[in-house]
XYZ file of C-alpha atoms in Angstrom:
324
model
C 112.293 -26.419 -34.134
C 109.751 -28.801 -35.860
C 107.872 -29.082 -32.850
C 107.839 -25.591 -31.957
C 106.286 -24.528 -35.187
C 103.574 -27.607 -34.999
C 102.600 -26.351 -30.941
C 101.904 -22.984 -32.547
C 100.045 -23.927 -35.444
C 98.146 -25.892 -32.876
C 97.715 -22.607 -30.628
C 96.794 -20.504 -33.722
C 93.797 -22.964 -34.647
C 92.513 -22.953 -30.926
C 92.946 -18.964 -30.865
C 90.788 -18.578 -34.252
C 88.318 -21.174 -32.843
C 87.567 -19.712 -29.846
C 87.721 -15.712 -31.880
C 84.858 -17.027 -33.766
C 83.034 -18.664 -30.959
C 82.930 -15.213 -29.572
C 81.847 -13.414 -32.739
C 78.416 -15.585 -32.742
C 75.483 -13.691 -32.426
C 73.430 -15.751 -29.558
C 70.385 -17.139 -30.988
C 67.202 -15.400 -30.370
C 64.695 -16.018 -27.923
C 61.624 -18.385 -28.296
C 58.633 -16.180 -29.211
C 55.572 -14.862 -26.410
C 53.091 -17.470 -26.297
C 50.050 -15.796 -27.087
C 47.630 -14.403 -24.024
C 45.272 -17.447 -22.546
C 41.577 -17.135 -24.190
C 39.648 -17.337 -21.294
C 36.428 -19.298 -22.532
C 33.256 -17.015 -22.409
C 30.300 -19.360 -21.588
C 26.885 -17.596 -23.651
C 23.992 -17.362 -21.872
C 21.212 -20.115 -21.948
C 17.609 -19.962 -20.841
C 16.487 -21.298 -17.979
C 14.900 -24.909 -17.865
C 15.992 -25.334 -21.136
C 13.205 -22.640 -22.234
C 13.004 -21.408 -25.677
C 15.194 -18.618 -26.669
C 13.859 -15.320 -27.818
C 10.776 -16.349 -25.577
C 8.001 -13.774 -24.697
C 7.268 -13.001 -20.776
C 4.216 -11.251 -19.731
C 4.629 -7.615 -18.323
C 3.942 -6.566 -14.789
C 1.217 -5.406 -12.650
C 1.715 -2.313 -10.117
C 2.873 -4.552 -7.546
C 5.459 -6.578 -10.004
C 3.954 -9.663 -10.468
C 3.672 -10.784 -13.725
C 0.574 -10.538 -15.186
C -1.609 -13.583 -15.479
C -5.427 -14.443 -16.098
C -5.356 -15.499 -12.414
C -5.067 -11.932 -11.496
C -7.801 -10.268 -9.317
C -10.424 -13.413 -9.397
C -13.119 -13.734 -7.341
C -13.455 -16.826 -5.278
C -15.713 -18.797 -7.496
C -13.542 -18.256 -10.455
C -10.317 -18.718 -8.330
C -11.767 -22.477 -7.481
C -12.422 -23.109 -10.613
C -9.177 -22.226 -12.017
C -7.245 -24.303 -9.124
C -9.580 -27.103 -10.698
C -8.053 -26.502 -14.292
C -4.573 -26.588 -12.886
C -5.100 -29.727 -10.922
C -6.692 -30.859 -14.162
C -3.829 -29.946 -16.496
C -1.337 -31.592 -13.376
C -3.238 -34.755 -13.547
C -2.580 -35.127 -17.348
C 0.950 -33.912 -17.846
C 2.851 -35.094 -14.237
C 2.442 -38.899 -15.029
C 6.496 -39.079 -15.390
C 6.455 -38.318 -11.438
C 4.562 -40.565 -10.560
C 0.270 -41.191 -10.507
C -0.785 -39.080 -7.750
C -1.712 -35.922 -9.331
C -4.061 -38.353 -11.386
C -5.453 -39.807 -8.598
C -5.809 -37.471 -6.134
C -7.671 -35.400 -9.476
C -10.648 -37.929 -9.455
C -10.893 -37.957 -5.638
C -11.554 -34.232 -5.891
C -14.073 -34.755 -8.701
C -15.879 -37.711 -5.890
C -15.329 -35.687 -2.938
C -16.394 -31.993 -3.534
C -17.949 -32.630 -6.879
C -21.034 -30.399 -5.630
C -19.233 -27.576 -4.850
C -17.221 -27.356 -7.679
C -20.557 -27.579 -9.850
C -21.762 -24.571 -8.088
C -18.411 -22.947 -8.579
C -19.104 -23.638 -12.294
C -22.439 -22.264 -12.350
C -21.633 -19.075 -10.621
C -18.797 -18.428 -12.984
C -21.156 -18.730 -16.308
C -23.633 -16.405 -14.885
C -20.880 -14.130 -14.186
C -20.066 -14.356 -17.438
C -23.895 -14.363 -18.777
C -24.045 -10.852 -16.955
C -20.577 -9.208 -18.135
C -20.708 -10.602 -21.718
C -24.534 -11.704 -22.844
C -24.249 -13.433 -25.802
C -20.814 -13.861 -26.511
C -20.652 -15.430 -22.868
C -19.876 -18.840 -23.465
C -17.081 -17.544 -26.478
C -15.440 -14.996 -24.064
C -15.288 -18.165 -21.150
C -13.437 -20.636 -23.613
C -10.760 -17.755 -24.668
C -10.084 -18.023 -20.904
C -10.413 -21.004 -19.998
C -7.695 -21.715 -22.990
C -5.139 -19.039 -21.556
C -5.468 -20.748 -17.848
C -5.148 -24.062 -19.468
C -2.061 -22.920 -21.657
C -0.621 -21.119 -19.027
C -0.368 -24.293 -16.460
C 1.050 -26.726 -19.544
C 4.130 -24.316 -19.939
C 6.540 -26.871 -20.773
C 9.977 -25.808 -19.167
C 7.672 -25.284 -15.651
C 5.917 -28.733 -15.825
C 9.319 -30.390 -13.150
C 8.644 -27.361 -10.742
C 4.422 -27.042 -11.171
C 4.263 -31.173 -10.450
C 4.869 -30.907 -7.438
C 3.536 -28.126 -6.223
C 0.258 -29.259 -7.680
C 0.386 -32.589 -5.985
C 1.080 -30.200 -2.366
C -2.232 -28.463 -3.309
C -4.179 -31.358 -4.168
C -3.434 -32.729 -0.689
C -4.617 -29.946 0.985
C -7.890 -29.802 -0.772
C -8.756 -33.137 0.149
C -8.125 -32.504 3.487
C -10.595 -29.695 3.489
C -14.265 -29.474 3.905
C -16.170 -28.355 1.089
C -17.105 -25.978 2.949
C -14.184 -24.397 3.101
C -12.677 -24.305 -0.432
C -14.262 -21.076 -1.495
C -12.016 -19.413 1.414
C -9.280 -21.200 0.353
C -9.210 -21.098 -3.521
C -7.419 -17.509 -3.822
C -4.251 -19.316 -1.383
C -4.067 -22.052 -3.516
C -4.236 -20.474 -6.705
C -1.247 -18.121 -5.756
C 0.639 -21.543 -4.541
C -0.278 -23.272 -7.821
C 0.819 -19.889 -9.488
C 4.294 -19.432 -7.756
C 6.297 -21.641 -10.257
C 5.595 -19.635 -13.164
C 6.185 -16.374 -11.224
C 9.429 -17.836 -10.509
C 10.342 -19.077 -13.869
C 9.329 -15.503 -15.498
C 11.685 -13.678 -13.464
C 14.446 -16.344 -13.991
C 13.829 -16.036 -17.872
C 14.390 -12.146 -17.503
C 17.619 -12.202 -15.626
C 18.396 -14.516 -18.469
C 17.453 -11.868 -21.186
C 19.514 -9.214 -19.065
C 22.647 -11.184 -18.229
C 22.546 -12.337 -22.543
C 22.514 -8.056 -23.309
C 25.359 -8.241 -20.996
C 27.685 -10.822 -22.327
C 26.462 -9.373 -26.026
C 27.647 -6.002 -25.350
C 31.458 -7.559 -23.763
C 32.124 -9.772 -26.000
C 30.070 -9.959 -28.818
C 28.107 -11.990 -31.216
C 28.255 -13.286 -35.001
C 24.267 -14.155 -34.326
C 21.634 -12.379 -33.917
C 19.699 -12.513 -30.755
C 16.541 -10.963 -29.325
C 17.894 -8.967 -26.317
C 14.165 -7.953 -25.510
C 10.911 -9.727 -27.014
C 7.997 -8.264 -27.230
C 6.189 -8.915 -24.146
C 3.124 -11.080 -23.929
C -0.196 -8.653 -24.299
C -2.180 -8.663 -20.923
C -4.455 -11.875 -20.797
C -7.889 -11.283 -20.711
C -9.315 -10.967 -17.265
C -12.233 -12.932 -15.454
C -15.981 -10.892 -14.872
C -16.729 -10.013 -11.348
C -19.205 -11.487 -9.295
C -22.404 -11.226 -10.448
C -25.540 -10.865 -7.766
C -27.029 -14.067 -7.851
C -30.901 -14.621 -10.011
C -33.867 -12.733 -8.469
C -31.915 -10.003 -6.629
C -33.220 -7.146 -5.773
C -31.983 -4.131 -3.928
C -34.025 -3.409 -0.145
C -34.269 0.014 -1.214
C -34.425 2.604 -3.872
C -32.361 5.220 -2.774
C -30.093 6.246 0.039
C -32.942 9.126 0.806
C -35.580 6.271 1.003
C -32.986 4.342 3.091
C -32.394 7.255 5.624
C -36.205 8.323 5.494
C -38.525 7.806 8.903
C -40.764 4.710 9.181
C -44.436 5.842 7.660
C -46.255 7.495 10.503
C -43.639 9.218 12.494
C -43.226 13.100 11.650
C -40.336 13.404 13.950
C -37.372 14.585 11.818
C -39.418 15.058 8.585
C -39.396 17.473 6.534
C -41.482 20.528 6.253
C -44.256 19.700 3.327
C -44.483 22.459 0.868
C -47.806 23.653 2.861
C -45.516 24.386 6.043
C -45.817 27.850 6.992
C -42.966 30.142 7.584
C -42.764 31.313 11.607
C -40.808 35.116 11.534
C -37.458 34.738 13.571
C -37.334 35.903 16.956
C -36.037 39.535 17.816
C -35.152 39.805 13.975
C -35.390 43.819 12.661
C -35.774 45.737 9.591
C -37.730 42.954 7.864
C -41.269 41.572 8.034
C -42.145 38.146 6.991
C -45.674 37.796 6.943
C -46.586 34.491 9.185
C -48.537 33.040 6.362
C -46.029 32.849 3.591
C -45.702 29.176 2.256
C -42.793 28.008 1.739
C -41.981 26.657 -2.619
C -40.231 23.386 -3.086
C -36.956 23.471 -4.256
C -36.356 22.349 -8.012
C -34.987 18.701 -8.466
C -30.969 18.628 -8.433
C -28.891 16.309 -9.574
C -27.587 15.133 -5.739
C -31.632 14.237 -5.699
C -30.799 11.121 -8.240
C -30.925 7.753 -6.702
C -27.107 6.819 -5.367
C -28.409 2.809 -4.285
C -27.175 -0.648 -5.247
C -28.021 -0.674 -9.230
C -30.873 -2.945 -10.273
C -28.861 -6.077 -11.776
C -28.283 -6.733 -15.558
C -31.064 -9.132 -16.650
C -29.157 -12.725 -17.131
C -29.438 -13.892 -21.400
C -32.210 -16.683 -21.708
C -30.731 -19.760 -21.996
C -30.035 -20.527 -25.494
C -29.620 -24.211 -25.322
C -25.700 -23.726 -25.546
C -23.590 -26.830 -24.465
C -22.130 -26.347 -20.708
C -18.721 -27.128 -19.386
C -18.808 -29.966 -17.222
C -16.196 -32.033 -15.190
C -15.196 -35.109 -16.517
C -13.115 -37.346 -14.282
C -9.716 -38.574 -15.659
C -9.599 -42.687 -16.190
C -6.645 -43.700 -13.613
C -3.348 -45.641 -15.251
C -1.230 -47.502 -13.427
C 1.780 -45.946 -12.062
């Protein structure tokens, strides 16, 4: 009976156990991990560039403008010469060519390039009078500016050391023809870089607008105003045009009345079979009153060049060579 009464206790205790196993409320389930931030990478400018940087605008044809644009071939020589110049003083870090092949030039087509020179001042001389030698050295500061632009100096090395081959290898008398190629090669770097910069400036407005920004940042700097522009060619001391006017140009030699005119004493012969009208055979015939179609449509007479003024000239000084 004892026994009995302990084996149910026993069952009673196992039968409450197992009741309140059952009346345990399972424990809850770990919490959602929060959604992955997927790292948004801002956008940088190229070649390690400034940010906020100005570009210049572009021409009907978009290139970007640049005081290179629409040179003639004297002033396109001489600007390959400042950007062979400005290679041979800022590519020594790759190496001594640029510096060397920079005084070869200077040996080897050192007339030339004076002439160059010389043509280019009396282009200015012409265009600005003078404020010539002022307007020249706002240029020649742009070109020189424009060819040191720091993030382009890796790609513009060697490209100018390319060019600087090639004009060695040409005959002097040849470089005039060649300058405009050359300047575009010299030229293609910074093209490049420009438009690299603006799809920089367009993909930053992009990631801006997505995702925001606790900075401000210049979407769109002002562009760069346009650079000022070289002078055309001017006609070269003591030239004068062969002729006056196109009438002059068109008129019979002296001498020979075939084609000319009728003079104002040229008498007036009645046309055949004509009725109703009688033109009496010795009616003169009045000159016509001047017009202006009349006025003189030749070359212009060119602009007298300013005196010389004793003003100091620019003049090519070879670079001393360093070791590599």
């Amino acid at each position: 009976m004892f026994v009995s009464r302990r084996l149910a206790g026993r069952i009673s205790l196992v039968s409450l156990a197992v009741l309140a196993a059952c009346s345990t409320p399972p424990p809850p389930p770990p919490p959602t991990p929060p959604p992955v931030v997927v790292p948004t990478v801002r956008p940088v400018p190229p070649d390690n560039a400034a940010e906020g940087m100005a570009i210049p605008t572009k021409d009907e044809e978009g290139k970007y403008l640049t005081a290179n644009r629409g040179v003639t071939s004297n002033t396109a020589l001489w600007h390959v010469r400042m950007a062979l110049n400005v290679a041979a003083l800022n590519c020594d870090k790759y190496g001594a060519t640029a510096r060397n092949q920079y005084n070869q030039i200077l040996s080897v087509h050192g007339p030339i390039l004076k002439t160059a020179n010389s043509a280019v001042e009396r282009n200015y001389k012409v265009a600005y009078g003078n404020a010539a030698i002022g307007s020249r050295e706002r240029l020649n500061t742009v070109v020189y500016n424009f060819f040191a632009l720091p993030p382009v100096i890796k790609h513009f090395c060697p490209v100018a050391v390319t060019v600087g081959a090639k004009l060695l290898s040409t005959p002097s008398s040849q470089l005039l023809l060649m300058a405009p190629q050359w300047l575009a090669e010299l030229e293609k770097p910074f093209q490049e870089f420009y438009a690299a910069y603006e799809d920089y400036l367009r993909r930053l407005a992009e990631w801006q607008s997505r995702f925001g920004a606790t900075v401000t940042v210049i979407v769109s700097p002002t562009p760069l105003p346009p650079p000022p522009k070289p002078p055309g060619e001017a006609p070269p001391p003591g030239w004068q045009p062969s002729y006056s006017s196109a009438l002059e140009a068109t008129a019979p030699p002296p001498g020979d009345t075939a084609g000319a005119a009728p003079s104002s004493s040229a008498t007036v012969q009645p046309l055949p079979g004509a009725t109703g009208m009688s033109v009496p055979s010795t009616a003169t015939v009045q000159p016509l009153p001047p017009s202006a179609s009349d006025a003189p449509v030749g070359p212009p007479a060119p602009s007298s060049p300013t005196p010389d003024d004793g003003a100091p000239r620019l003049e090519v000084q070879p670079i001393p060579p360093q070791g590599d």
